[in-house]
PDB file of C-alpha atoms in Angstrom:
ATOM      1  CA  UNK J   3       3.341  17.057 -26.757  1.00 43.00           C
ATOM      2  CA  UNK J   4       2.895  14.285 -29.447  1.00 45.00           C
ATOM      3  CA  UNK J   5       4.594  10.673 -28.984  1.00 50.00           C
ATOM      4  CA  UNK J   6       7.498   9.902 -30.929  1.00 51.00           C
ATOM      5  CA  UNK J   7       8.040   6.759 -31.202  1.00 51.00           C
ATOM      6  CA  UNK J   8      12.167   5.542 -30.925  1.00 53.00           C
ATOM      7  CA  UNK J   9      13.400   4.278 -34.040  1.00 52.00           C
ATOM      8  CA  UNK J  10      11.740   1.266 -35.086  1.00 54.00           C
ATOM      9  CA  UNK J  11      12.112   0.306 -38.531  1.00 48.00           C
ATOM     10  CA  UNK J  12      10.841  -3.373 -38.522  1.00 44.00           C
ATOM     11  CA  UNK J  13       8.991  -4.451 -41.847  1.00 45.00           C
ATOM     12  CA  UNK J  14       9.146  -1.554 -43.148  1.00 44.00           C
ATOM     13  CA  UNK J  15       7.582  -1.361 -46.486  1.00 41.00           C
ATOM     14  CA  UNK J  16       9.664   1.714 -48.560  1.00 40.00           C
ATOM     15  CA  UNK J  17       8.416   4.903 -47.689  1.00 39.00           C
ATOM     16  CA  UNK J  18       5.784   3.284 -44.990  1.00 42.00           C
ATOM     17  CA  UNK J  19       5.797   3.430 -41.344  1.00 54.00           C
ATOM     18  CA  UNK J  20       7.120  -0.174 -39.910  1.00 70.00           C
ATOM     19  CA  UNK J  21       4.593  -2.488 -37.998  1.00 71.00           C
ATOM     20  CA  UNK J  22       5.924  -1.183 -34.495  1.00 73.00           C
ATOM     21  CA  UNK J  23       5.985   2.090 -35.127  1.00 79.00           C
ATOM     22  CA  UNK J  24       2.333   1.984 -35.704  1.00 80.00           C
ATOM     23  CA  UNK J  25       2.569  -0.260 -32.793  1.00 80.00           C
ATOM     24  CA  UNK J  26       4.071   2.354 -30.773  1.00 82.00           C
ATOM     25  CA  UNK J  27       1.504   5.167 -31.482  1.00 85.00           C
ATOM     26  CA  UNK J  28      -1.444   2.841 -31.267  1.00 85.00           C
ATOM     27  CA  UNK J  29      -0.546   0.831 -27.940  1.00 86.00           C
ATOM     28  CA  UNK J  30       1.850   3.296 -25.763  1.00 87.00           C
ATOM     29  CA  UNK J  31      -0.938   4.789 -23.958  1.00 88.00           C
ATOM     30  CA  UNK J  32      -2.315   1.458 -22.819  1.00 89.00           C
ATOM     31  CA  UNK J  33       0.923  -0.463 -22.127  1.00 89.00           C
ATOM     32  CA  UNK J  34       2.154   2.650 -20.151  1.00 88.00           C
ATOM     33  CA  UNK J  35      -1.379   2.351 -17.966  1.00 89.00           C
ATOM     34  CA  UNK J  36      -0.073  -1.307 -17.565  1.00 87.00           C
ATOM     35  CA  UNK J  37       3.881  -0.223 -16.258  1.00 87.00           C
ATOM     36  CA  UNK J  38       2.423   2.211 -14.250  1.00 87.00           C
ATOM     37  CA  UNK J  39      -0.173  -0.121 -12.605  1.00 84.00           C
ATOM     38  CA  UNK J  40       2.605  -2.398 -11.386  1.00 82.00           C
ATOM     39  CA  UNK J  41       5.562   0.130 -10.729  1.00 83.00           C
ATOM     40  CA  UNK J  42       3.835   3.303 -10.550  1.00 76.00           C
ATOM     41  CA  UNK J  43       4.302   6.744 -13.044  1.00 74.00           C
ATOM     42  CA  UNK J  44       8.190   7.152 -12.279  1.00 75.00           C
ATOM     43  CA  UNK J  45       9.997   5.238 -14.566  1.00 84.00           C
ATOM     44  CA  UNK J  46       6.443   3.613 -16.424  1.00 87.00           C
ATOM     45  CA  UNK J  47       7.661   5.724 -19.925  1.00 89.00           C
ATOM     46  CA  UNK J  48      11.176   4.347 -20.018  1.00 89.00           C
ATOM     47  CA  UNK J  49      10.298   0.767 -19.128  1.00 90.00           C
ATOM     48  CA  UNK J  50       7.960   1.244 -22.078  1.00 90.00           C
ATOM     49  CA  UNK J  51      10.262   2.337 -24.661  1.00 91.00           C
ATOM     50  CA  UNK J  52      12.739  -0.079 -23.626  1.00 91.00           C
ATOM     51  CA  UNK J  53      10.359  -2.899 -24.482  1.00 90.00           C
ATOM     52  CA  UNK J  54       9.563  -1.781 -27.956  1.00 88.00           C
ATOM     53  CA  UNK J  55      13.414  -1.551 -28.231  1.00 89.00           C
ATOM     54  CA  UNK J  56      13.757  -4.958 -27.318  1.00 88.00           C
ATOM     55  CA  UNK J  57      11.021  -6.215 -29.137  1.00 85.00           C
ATOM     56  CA  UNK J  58      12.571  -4.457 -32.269  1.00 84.00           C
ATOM     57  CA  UNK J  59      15.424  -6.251 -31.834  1.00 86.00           C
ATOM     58  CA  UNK J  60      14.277  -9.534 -31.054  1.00 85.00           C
ATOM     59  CA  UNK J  61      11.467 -10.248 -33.162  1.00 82.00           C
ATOM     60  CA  UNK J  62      12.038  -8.103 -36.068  1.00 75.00           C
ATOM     61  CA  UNK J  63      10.661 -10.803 -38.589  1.00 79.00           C
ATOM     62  CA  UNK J  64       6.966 -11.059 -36.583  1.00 79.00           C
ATOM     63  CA  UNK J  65       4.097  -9.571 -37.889  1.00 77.00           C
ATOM     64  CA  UNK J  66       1.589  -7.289 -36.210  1.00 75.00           C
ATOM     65  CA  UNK J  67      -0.930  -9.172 -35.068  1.00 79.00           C
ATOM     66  CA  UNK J  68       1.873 -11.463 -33.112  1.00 81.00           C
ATOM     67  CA  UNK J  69       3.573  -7.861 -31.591  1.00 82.00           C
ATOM     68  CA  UNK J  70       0.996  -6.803 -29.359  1.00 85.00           C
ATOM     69  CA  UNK J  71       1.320 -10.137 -26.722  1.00 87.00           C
ATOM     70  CA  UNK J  72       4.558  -9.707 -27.199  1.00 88.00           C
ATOM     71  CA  UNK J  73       4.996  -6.521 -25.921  1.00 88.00           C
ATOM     72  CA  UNK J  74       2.904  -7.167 -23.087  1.00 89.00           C
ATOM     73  CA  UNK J  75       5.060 -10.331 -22.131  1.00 90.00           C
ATOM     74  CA  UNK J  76       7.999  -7.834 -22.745  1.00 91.00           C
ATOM     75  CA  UNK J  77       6.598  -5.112 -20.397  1.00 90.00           C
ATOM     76  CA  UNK J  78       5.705  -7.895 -17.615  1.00 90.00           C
ATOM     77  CA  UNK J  79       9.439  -8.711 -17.595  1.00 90.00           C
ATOM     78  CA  UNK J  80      10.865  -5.299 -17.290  1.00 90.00           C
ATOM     79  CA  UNK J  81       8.803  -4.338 -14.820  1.00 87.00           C
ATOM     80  CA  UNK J  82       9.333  -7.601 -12.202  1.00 87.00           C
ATOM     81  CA  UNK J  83      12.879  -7.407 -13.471  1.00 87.00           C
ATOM     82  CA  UNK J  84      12.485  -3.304 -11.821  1.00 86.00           C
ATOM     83  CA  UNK J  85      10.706  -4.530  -9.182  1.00 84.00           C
ATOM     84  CA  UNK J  86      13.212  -7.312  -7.967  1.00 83.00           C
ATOM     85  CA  UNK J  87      15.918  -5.078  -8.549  1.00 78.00           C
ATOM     86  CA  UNK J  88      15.557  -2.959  -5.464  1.00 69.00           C
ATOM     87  CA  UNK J  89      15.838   0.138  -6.552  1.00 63.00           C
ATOM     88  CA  UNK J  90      12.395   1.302  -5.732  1.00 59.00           C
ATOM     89  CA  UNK J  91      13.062   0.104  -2.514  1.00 58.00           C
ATOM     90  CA  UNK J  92      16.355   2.382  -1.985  1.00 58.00           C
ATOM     91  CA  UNK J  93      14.707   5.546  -3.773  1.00 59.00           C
ATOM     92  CA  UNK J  94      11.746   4.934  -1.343  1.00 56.00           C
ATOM     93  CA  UNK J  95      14.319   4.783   1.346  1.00 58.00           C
ATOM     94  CA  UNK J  96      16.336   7.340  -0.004  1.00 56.00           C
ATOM     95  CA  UNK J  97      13.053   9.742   0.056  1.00 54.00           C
ATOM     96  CA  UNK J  98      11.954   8.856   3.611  1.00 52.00           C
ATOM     97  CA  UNK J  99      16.075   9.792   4.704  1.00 54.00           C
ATOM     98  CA  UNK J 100      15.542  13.097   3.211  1.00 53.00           C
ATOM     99  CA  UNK J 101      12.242  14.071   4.512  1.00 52.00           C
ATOM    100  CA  UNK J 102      13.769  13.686   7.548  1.00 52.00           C
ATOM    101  CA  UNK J 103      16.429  15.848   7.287  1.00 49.00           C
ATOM    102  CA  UNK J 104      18.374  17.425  10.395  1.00 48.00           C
ATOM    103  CA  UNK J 105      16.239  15.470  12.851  1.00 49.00           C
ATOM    104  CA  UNK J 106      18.337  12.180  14.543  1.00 49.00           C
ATOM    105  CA  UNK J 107      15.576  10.351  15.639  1.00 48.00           C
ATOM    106  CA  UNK J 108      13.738   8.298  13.586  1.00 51.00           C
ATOM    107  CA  UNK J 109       9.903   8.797  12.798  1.00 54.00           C
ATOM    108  CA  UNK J 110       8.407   6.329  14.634  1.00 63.00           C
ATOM    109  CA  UNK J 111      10.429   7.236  18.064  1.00 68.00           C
ATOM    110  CA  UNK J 112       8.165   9.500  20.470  1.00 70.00           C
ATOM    111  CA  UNK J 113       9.538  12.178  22.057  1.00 78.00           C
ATOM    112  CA  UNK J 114       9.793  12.146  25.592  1.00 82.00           C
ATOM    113  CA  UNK J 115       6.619  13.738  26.543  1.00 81.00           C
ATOM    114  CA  UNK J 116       4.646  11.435  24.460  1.00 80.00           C
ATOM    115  CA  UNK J 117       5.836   8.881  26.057  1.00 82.00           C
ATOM    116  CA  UNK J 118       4.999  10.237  29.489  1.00 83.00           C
ATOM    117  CA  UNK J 119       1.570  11.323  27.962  1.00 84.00           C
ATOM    118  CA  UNK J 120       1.065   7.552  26.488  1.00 83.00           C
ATOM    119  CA  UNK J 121       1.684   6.395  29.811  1.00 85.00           C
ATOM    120  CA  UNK J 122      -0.851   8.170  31.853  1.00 88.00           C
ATOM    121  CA  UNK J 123      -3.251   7.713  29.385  1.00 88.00           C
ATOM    122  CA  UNK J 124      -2.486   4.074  30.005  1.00 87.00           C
ATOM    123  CA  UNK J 125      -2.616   4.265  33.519  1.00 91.00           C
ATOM    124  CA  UNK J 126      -6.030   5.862  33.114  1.00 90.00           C
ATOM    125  CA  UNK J 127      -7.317   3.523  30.797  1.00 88.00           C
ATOM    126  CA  UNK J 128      -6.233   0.303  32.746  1.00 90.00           C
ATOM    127  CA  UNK J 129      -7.838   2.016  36.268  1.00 92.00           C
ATOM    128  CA  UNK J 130     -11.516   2.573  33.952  1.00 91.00           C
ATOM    129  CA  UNK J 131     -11.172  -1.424  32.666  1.00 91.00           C
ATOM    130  CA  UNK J 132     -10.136  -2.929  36.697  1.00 93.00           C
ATOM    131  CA  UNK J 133     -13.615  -0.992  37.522  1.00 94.00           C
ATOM    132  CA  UNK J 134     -15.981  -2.925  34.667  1.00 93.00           C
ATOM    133  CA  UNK J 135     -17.748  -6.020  35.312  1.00 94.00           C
ATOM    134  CA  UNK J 136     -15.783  -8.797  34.414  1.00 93.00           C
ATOM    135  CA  UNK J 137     -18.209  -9.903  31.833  1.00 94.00           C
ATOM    136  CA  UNK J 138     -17.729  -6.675  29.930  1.00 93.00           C
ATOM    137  CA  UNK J 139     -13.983  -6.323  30.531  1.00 92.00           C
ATOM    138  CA  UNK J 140     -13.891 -10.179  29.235  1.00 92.00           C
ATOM    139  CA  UNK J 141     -15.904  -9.519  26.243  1.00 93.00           C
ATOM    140  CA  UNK J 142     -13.707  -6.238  25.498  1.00 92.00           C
ATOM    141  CA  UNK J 143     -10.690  -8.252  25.967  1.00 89.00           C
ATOM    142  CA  UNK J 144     -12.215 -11.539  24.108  1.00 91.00           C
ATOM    143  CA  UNK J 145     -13.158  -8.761  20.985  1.00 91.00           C
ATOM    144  CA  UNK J 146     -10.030  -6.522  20.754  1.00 87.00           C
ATOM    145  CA  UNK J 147      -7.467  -8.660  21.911  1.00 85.00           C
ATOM    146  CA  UNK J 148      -8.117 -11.631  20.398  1.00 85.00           C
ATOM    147  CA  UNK J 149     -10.160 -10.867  17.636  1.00 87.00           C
ATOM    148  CA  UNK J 150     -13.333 -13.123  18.630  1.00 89.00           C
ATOM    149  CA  UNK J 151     -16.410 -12.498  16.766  1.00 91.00           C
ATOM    150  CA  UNK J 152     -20.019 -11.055  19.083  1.00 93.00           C
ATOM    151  CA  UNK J 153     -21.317 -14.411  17.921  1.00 93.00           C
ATOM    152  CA  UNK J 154     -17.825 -16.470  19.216  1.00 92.00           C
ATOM    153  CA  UNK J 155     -17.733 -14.374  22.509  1.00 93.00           C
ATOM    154  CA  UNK J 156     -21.635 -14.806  23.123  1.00 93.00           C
ATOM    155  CA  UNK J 157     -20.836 -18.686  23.089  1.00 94.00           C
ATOM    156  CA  UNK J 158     -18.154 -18.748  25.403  1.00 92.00           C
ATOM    157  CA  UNK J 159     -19.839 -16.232  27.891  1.00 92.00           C
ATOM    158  CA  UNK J 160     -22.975 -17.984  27.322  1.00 94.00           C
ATOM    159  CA  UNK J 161     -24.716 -14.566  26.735  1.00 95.00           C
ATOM    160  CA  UNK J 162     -26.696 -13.356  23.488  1.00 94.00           C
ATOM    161  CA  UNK J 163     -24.782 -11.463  20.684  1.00 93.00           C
ATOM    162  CA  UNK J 164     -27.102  -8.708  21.511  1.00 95.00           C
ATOM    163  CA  UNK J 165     -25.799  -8.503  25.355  1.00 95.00           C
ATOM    164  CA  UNK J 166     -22.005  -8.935  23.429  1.00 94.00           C
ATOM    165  CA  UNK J 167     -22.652  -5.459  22.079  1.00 94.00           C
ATOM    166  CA  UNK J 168     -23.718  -3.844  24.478  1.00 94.00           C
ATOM    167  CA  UNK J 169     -21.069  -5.089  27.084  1.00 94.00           C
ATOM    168  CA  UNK J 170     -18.829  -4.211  24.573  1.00 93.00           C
ATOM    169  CA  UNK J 171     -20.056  -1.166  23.895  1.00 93.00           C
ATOM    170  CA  UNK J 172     -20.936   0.133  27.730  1.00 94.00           C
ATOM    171  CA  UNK J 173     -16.996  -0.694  28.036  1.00 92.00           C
ATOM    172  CA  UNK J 174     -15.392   1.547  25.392  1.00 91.00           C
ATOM    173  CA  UNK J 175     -17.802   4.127  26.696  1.00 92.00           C
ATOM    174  CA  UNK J 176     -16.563   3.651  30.133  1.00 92.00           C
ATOM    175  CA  UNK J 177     -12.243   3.783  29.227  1.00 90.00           C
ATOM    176  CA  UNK J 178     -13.348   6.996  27.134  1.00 89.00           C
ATOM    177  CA  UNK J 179     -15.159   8.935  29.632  1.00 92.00           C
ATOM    178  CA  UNK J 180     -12.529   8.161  32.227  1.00 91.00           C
ATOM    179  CA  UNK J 181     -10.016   9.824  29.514  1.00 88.00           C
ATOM    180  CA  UNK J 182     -12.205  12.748  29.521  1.00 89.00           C
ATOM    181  CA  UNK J 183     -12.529  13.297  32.846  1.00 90.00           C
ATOM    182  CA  UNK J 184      -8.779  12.734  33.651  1.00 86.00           C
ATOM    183  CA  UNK J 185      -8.466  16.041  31.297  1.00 85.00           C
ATOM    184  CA  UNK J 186      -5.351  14.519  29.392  1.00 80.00           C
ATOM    185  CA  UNK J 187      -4.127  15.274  25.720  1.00 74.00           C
ATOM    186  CA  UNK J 188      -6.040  13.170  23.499  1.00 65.00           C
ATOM    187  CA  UNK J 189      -3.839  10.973  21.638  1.00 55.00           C
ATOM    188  CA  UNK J 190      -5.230  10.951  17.948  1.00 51.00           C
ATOM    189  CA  UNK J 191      -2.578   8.153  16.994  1.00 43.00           C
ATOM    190  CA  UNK J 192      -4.187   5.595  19.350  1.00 44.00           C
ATOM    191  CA  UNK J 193      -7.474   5.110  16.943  1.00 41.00           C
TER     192      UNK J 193
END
């Protein structure tokens, strides 16, 4: 399908294409790479044409080698103008409603059993970690709960990095083969 470029008639010479129109042609596939980088494809091609329309109308006396920044300034403003507006937002939201359809609950809320699953799981998982050694529950808890480096929990245990790891490692191994051998669901959200 070939571009047509809206009617844009600025310095037109007689009987030659104006300076935007050969704008258009030359430039639309780049500045629609640019919309769609910042509000993705949906509404990239009207945002577009609506900024050579405005740039026909307000700089009809530039020249050519002054249009091209301009468009690009022009473009930047429509889409942060779309962007602000919230209407992404409420088609996003409007989307997710759909999807949904007959069901009440929303997506996030577990059902029943996975809650009762989650919670033996839990249950499990808390029995394996009271049965570590307190320097490897302490370095599991000092790593995943508070987000301490090896090198950060090997200082405050007073331990090598290396011995971090392993401690760290000998734990997770421990809270997963107590899942295992409690033969419960495995719970692929909890990664």
């Amino acid at each position: 399908m070939a571009l047509q470029a809206p009617e844009l008639s600025i310095g037109t010479a007689p009987g030659g294409p104006s300076a935007l129109a050969q704008m258009y042609r030359s430039l639309h596939t780049e500045l629609l790479r640019f919309a769609r980088l910042r509000i993705g494809a949906a509404d990239a091609e009207d945002l577009v044409q609506e900024a050579f329309i405005s740039a026909k109308r307000a700089y009809a006396d530039k020249p050519t080698e002054e249009l091209r920044p301009l468009l690009y300034t022009i473009l930047r403003n429509l889409t942060r103008d779309y962007l602000k507006s919230g209407y992404v937002r409420h088609r996003r939201q409007s989307t997710d409603i759909g999807d949904e359809e007959e069901r009440l609950a929303c997506r996030r809320t577990l059902s029943p059993e996975q809650q009762l699953m989650d919670s033996q799981i839990l249950v499990v998982a808390q029995a394996a970690l009271a049965k570590l050694k307190p320097r490897q529950r302490e370095a599991l808890e000092l790593h995943r709960l508070e987000g301490l480096t090896h090198n950060a929990i090997a200082e405050r245990l007073g331990v090598s990095p290396r011995t971090v790891r392993s401690d760290i490692a000998n734990a997770l191994g421990a809270v997963s083969k107590a899942l295992l051998k409690s033969g419960l669901p495995r719970n692929d959200r909890a990664k």
